[in-house]
Short mmCIF file of C-alpha atoms and ligand atoms in Angstrom, two decimals:
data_model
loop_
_atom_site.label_atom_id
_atom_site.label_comp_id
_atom_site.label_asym_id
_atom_site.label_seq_id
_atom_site.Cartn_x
_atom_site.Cartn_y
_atom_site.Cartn_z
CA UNK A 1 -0.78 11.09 -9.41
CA UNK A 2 1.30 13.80 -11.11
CA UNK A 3 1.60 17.06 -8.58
CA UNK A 4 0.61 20.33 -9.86
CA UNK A 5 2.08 23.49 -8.00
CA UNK A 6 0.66 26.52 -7.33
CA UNK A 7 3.05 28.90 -5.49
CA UNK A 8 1.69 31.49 -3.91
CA UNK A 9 3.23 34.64 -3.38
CA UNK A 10 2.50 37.75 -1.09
CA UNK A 11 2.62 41.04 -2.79
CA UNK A 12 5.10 43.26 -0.67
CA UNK A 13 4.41 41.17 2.56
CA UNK A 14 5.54 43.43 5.09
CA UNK A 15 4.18 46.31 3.83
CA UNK A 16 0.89 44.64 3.02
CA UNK A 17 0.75 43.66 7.08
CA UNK A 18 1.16 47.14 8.16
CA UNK A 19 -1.63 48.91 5.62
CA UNK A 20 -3.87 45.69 7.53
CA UNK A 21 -3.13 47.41 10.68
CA UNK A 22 -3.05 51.19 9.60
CA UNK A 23 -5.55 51.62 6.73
CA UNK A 24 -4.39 55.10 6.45
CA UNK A 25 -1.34 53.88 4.80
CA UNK A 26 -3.54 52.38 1.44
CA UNK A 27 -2.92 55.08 -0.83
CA UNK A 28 1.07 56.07 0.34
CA UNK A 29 4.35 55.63 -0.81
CA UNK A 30 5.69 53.11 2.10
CA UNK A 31 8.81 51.29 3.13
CA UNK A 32 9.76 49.44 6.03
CA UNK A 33 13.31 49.34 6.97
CA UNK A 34 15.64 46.38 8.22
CA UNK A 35 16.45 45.52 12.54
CA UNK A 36 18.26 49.20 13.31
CA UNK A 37 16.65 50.91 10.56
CA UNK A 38 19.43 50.03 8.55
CA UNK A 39 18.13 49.43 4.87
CA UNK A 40 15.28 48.94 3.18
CA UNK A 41 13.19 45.16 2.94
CA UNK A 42 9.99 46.13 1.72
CA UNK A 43 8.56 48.63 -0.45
CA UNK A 44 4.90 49.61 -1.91
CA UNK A 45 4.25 49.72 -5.24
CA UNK A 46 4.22 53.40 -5.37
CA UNK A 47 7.70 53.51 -3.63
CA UNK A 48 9.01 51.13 -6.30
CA UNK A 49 7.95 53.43 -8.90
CA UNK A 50 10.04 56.12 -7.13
CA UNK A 51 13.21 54.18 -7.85
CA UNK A 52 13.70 52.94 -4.37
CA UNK A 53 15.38 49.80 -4.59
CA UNK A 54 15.48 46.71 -2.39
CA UNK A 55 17.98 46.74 -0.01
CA UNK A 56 19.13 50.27 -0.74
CA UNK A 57 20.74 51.77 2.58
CA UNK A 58 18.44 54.44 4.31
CA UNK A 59 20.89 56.68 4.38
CA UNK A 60 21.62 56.75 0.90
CA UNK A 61 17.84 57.35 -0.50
CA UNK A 62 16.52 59.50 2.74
CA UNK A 63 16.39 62.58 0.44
CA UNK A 64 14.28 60.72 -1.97
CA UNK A 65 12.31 59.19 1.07
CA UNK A 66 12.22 63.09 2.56
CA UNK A 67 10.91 64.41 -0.70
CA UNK A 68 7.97 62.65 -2.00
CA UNK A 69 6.66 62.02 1.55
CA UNK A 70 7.09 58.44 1.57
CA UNK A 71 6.12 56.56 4.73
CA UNK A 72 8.74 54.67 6.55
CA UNK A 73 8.52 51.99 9.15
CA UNK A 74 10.74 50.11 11.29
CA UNK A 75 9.83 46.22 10.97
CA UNK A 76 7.58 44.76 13.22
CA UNK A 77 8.47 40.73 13.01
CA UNK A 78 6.15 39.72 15.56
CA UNK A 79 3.19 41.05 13.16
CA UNK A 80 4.72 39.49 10.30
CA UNK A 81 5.20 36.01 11.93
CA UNK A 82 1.38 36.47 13.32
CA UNK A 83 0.01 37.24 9.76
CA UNK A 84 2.14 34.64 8.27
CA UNK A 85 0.70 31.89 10.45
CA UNK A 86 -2.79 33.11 9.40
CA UNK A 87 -2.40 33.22 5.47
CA UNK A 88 -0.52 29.54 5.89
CA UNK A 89 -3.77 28.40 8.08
CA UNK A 90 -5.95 29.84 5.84
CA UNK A 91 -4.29 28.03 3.14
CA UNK A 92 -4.57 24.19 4.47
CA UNK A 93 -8.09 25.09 3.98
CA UNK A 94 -7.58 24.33 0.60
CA UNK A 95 -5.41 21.44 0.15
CA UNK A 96 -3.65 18.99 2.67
CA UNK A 97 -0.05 19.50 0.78
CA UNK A 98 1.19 22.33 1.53
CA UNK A 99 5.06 23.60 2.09
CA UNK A 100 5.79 26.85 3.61
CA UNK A 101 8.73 28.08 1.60
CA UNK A 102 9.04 31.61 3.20
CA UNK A 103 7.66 33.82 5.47
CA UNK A 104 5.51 35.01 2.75
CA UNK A 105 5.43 32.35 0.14
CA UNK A 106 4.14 28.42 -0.09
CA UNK A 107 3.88 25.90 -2.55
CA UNK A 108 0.45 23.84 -2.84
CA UNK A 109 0.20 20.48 -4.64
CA UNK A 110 -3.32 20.91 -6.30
CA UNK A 111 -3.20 17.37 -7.75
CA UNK A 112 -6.85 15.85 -8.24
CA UNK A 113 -8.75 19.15 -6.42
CA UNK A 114 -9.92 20.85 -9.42
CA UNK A 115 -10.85 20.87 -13.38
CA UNK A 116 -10.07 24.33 -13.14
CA UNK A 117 -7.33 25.14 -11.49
CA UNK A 118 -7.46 28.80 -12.19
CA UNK A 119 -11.08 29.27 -10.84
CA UNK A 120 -9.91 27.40 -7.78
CA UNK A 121 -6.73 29.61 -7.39
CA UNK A 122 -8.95 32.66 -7.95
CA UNK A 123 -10.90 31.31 -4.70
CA UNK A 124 -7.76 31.11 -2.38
CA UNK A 125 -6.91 34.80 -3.79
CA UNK A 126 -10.19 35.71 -2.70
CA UNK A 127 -10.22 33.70 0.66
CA UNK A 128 -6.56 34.90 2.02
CA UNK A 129 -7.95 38.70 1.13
CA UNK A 130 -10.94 38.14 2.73
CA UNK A 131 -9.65 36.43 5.86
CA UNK A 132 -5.92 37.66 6.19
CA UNK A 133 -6.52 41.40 4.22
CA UNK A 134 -3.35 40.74 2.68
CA UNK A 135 -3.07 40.51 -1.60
CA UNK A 136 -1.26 37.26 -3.28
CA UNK A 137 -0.58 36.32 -6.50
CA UNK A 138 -0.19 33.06 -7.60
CA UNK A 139 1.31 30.94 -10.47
CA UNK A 140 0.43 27.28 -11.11
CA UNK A 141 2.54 24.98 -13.14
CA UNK A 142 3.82 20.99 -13.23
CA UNK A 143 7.09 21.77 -11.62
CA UNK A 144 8.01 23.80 -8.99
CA UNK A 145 10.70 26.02 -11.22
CA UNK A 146 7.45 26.55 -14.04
CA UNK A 147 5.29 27.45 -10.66
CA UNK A 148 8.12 29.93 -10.07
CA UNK A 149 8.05 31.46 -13.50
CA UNK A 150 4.23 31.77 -13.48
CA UNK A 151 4.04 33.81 -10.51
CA UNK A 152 6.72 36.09 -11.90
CA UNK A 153 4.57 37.01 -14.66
CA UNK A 154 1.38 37.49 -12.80
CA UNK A 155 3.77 40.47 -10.62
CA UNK A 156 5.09 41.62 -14.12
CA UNK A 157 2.23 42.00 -16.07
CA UNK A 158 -0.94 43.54 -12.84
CA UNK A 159 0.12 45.22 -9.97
CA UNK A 160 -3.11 43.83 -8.27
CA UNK A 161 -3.64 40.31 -6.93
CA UNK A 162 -3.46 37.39 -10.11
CA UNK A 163 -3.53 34.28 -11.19
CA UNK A 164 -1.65 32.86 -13.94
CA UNK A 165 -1.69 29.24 -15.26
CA UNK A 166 1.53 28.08 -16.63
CA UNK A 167 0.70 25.22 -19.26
CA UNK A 168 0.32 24.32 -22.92
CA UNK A 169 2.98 24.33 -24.83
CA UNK A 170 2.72 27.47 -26.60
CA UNK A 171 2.46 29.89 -23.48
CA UNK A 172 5.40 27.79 -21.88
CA UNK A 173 7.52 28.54 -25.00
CA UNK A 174 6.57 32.31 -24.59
CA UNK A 175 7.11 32.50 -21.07
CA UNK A 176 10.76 30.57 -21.60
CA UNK A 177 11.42 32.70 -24.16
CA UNK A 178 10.73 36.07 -22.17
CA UNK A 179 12.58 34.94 -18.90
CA UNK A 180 16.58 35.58 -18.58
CA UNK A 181 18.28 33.22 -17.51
CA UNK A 182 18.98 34.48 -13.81
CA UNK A 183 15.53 34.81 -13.20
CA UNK A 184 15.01 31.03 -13.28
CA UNK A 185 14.69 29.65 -9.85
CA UNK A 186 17.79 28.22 -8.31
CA UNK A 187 19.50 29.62 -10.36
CA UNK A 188 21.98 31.83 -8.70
CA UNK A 189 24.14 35.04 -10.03
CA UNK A 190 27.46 32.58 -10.62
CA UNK A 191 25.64 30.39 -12.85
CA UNK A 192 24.04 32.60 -14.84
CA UNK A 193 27.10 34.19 -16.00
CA UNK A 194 28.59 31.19 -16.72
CA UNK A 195 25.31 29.91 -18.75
CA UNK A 196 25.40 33.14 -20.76
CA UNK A 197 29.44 33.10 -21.52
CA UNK A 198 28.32 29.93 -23.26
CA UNK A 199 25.44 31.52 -24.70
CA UNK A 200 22.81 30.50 -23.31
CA UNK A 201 20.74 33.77 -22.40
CA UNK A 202 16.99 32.84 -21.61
CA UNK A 203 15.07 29.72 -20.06
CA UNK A 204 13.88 28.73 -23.33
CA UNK A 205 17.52 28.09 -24.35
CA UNK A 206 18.42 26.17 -21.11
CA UNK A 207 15.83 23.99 -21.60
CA UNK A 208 16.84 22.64 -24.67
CA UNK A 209 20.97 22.25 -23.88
CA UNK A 210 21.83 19.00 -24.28
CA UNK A 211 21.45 17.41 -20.89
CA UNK A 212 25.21 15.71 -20.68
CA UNK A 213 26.83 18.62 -21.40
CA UNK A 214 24.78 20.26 -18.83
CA UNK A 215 25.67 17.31 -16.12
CA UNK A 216 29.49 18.13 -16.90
CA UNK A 217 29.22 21.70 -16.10
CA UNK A 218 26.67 22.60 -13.97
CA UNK A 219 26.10 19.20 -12.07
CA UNK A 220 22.76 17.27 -11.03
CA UNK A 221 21.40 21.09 -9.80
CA UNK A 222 21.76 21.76 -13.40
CA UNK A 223 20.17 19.05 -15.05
CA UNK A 224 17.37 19.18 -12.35
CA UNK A 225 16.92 22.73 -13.57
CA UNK A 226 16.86 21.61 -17.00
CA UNK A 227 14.03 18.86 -16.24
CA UNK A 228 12.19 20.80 -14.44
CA UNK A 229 12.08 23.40 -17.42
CA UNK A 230 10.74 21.15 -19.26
CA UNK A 231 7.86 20.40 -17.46
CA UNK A 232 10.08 17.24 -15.62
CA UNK A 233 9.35 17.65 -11.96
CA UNK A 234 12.24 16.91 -9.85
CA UNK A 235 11.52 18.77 -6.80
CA UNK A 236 8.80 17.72 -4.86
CA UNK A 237 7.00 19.62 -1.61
CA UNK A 238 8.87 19.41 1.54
CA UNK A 239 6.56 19.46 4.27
CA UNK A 240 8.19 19.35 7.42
CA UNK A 241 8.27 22.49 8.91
CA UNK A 242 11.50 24.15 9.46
CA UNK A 243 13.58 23.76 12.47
CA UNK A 244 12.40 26.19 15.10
CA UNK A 245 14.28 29.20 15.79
CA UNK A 246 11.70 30.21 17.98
CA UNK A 247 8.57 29.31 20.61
CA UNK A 248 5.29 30.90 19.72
CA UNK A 249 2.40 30.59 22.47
CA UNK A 250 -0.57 32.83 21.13
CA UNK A 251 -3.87 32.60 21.06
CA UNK A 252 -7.49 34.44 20.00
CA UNK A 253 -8.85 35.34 23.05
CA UNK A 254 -12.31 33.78 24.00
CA UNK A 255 -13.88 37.17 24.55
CA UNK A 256 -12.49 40.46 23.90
CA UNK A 257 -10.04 42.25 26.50
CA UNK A 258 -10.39 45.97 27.74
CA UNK A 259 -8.64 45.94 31.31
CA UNK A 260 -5.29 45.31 31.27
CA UNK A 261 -5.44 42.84 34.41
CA UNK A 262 -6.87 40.45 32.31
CA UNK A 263 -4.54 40.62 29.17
CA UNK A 264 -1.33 40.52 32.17
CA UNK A 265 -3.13 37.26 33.07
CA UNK A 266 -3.67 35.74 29.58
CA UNK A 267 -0.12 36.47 28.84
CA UNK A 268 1.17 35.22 31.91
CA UNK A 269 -0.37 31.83 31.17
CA UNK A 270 0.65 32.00 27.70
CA UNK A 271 4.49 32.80 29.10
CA UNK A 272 4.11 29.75 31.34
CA UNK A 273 2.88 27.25 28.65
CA UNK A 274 5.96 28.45 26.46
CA UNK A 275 7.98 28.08 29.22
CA UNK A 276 6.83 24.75 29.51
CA UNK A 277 7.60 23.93 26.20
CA UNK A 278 11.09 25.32 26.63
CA UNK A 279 11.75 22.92 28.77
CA UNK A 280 10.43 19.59 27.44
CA UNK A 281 12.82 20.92 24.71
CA UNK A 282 15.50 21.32 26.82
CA UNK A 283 16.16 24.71 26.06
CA UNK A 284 16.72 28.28 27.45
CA UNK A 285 15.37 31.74 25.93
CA UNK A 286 16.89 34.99 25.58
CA UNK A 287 15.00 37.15 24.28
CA UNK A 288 11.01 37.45 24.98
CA UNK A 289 8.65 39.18 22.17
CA UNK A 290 5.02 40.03 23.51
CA UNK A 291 2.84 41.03 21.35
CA UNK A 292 -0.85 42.44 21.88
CA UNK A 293 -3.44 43.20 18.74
CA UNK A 294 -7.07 44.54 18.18
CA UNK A 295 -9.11 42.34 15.81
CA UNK A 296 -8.38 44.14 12.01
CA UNK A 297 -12.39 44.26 11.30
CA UNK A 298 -13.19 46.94 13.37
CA UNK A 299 -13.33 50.69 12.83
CA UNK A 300 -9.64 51.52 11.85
CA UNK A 301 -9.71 54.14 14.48
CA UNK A 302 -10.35 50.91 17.00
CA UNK A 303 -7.15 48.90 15.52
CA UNK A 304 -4.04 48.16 17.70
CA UNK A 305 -1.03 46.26 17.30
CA UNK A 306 2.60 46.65 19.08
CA UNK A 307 5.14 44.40 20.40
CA UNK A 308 8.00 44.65 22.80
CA UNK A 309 10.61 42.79 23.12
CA UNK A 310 12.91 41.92 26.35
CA UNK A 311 16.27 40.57 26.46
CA UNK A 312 17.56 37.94 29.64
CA UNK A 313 20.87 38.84 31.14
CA UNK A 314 21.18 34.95 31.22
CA UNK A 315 19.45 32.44 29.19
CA UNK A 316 16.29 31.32 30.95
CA UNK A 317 13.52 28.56 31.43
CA UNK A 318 12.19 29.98 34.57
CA UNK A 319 8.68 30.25 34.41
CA UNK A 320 8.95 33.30 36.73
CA UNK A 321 11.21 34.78 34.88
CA UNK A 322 9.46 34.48 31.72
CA UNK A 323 5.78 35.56 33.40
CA UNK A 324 7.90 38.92 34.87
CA UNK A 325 9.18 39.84 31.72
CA UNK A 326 6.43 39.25 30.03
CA UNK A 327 3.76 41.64 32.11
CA UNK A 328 6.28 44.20 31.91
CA UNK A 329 6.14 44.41 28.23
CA UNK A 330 2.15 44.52 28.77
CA UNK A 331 2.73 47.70 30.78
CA UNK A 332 4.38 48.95 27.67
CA UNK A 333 1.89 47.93 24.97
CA UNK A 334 -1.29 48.20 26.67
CA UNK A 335 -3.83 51.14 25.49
CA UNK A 336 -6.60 51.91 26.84
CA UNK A 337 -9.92 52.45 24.91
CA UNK A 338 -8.97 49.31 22.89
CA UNK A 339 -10.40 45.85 22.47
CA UNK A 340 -7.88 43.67 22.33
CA UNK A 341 -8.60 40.30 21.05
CA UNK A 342 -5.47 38.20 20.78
CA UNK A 343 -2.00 38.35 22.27
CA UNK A 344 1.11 36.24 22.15
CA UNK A 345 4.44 35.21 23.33
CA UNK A 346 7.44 34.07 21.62
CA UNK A 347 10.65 32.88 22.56
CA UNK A 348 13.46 33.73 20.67
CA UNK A 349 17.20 33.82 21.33
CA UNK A 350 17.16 29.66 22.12
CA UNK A 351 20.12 27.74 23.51
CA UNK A 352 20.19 23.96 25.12
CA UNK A 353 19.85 24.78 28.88
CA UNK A 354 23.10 22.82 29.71
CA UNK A 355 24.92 25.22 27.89
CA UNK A 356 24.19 28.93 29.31
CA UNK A 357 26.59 31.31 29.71
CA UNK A 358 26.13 32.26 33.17
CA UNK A 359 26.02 35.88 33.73
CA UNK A 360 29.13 36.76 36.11
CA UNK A 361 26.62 39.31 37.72
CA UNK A 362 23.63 36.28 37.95
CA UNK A 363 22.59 36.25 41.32
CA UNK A 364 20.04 34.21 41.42
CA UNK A 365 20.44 30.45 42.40
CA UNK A 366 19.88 28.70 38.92
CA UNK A 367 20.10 24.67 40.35
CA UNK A 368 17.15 25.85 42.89
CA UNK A 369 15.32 27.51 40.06
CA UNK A 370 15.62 24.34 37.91
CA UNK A 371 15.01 21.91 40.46
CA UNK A 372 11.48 23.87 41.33
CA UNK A 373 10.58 23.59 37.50
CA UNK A 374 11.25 20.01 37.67
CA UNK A 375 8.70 19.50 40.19
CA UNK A 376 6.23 21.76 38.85
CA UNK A 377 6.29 19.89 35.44
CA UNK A 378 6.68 16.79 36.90
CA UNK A 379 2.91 17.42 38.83
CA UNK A 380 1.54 19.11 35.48
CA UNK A 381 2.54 16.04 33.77
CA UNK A 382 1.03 13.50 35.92
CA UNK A 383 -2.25 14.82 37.14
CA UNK A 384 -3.60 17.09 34.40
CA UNK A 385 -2.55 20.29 32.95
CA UNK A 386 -2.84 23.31 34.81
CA UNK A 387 -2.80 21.33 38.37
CA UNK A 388 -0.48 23.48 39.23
CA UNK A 389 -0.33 27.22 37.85
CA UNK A 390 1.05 30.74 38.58
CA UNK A 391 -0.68 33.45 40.65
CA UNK A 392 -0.63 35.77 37.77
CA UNK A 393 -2.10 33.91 35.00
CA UNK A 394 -5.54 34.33 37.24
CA UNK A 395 -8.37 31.77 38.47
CA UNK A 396 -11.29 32.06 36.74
CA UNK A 397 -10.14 33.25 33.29
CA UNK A 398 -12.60 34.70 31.27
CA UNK A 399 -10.71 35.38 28.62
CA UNK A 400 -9.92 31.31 27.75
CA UNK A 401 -9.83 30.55 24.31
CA UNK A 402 -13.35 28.71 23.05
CA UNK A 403 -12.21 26.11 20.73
CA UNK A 404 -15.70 25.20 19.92
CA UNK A 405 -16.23 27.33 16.64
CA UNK A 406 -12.88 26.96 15.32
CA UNK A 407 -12.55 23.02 14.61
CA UNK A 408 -16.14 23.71 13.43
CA UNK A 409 -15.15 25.63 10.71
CA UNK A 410 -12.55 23.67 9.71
CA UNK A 411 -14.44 20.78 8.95
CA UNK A 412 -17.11 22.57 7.06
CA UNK A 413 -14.63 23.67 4.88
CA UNK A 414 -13.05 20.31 4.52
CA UNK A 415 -16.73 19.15 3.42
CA UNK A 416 -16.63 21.75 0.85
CA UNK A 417 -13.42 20.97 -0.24
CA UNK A 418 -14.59 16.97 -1.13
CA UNK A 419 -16.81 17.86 -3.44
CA UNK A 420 -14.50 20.29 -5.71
CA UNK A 421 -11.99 17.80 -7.11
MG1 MG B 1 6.47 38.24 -1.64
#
């Protein structure tokens, strides 16, 4: 069956994920600024219209930051990556082919689930509001590049969430006709000034050069391009996930968390299972992100998130290791007066254990420490999980995740789903 794309598309992702958290930033000017504050990555709408641009140093527009009282933020990945997972869950609720381009962007094959594809992308609009707070808009197309081009329009023509259908031959023509030619995608800034020293300006003349002379210049990228212009898919979803640059244990907790003993426990055990999974990989971390959050549908006055972030003199797998650093970031993040209802741990930093640059300073004895983990695994492994745990991840855990009402969900929706298409 012949795909049909729908890419879906965050509006101003990180922002977005911060007004989730901190409703009072709704009707603001905001931007959130790059690792050392350097530049800015994201902007509202409102500081768009102030003629802050993407990427612009901070130092170069802090007077127009200064003087219209915009709202700036340092970026917070750990909430990004959390609310990323979430929109991408809450996505495979609606179709099993899915490929998670970005951070803040996938591409759905919608082949065969509806007769009206916009209704149905209306829905996951609706849904990923509902469920993640954050807006998307979405274009839907036959090939990926059209998909592309769709979802550029819906941004151009309402600031709001949108949906915009790409097909039919006289709203392709328009939309070719309308879009220059470095706005197609793949196509990069090189190519487009060579495509427009030979006169070709917009996507509606690209797709009708003559396909050989396009092969001679541009290559197979080019002619792909061309294709896929012309409603030709040549790029099909990718779904294997990317290759890991990082180790996420988190979880919703099973009941809500007030006392910080419990949420150093919880994050102990989540510490040890990524540990655990460092090490079937191999692999040693250097850097350890915790991060601790309220649920988002409470009173905004009730709404927490923060992370913290510790670095290893050496590259570690130690469980001990990981479960120290870990509660010490706790101490950091932990409020009282909130409810905190999930937490997580990610490793980040990762290098193949054989390979770690042994701190001159290391004292501790790293062959013991590796040998213990061994053993510990080794019992974990061969009886059952959790045979063997740490002191500080607690005994009776009340705070265990209840997988019970999750899977339940799932498959209701799955029933739902069968009788769209
Ligand atoms: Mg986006």
């Amino acid at each position: 069956m012949k795909s049909i794309f729908a890419l879906v598309d965050c509006n101003n992702f990180y922002v977005s994920c911060e007004r989730v958290f901190n409703p009072r930033l709704e009707p603001l000017a905001v931007v959130v600024l790059s690792n050392n504050d350097g530049c800015v990555i994201a902007r509202s709408e409102e500081a768009k219209q102030l003629g802050i641009g993407m990427g612009a140093a901070f130092f170069k527009v802090r007077e127009k930051i200064e003087k219209n009282k915009v709202e700036v933020l340092s970026s917070n990945y750990a909430l990004y990556k959390d609310m990323s997972d979430r929109l991408m869950e809450t996505l495979c609720n609606f179709t099993p082919e899915i490929e998670v381009y970005s951070i803040d962007e996938a591409f759905l094959n919608l082949a065969g689930l509806s007769n009206n594809l916009t209704g149905y992308c209306r829905k996951i609009a609706e849904t990923v509001k509902q469920w993640t707070g954050i807006p998307v808009s979405i274009g839907i197309a036959e090939t990926k590049t059209l998909a592309k081009m769709a979802q550029r329009i819906v941004r151009r023509f309402s600031k709001a969430a949108g949906v915009f259908e790409l097909t039919g031959r006289a709203s392709i023509d328009e939309a070719l006709a309308q879009t220059s030619v470095e706005n197609i995608w793949g196509v990069g800034i090189k190519t487009a000034i060579k495509l427009k020293r030979a006169g070709i300006n917009t996507a509606l003349a690209l797709r009708d050069v003559d396909v050989n002379w396009m092969r001679q210049c541009f290559g197979v990228t080019g002619v792909r391009t061309v294709y896929e212009l012309r409603g030709i898919s040549c790029y099909e979803l990718e779904e294997q996930p990317p290759t890991k640059k990082g180790i996420t244990v988190s979880r919703t907790f099973g009941r809500k968390i007030e006392e910080i003993y419990e949420l150093k426990e919880a994050i102990a055990s989540y510490a040890s299972r990524a540990g655990e999974k460092l090490r079937e990989q191999g692999l040693a971390a250097g850097a350890e992100t915790i991060f601790v959050m309220t649920s988002r549908f409470v009173d905004a006055r009730k709404r927490y998130f923060n992370s913290h972030t510790v670095s290893f003199p050496t590259a570690t797998s130690y469980t001990p290791e990981l479960i120290d650093g870990a509660i010490r970031s706790v101490e950091r993040l932990y409020r009282k007066g909130f409810l905190f209802n999930k937490a997580g741990v990610i490793l980040s930093d990762l290098v193949p254990e054989g390979s770690v640059q042994r701190n001159l300073f290391d004292e501790s004895d790293r062959q013991k420490s590796r040998r213990l983990m061994g053993a510990v695994d080794a019992v974990n492994t061969r009886l059952h999980r959790r045979a063997l745990t740490w002191a500080a991840e607690g005994i009776n855990q009340p705070w265990r995740t209840k997988f019970v009402r999750r899977s339940k969900r799932y498959t209701t929706r799955w029933d739902e789903l069968a009788e769209v298409g």
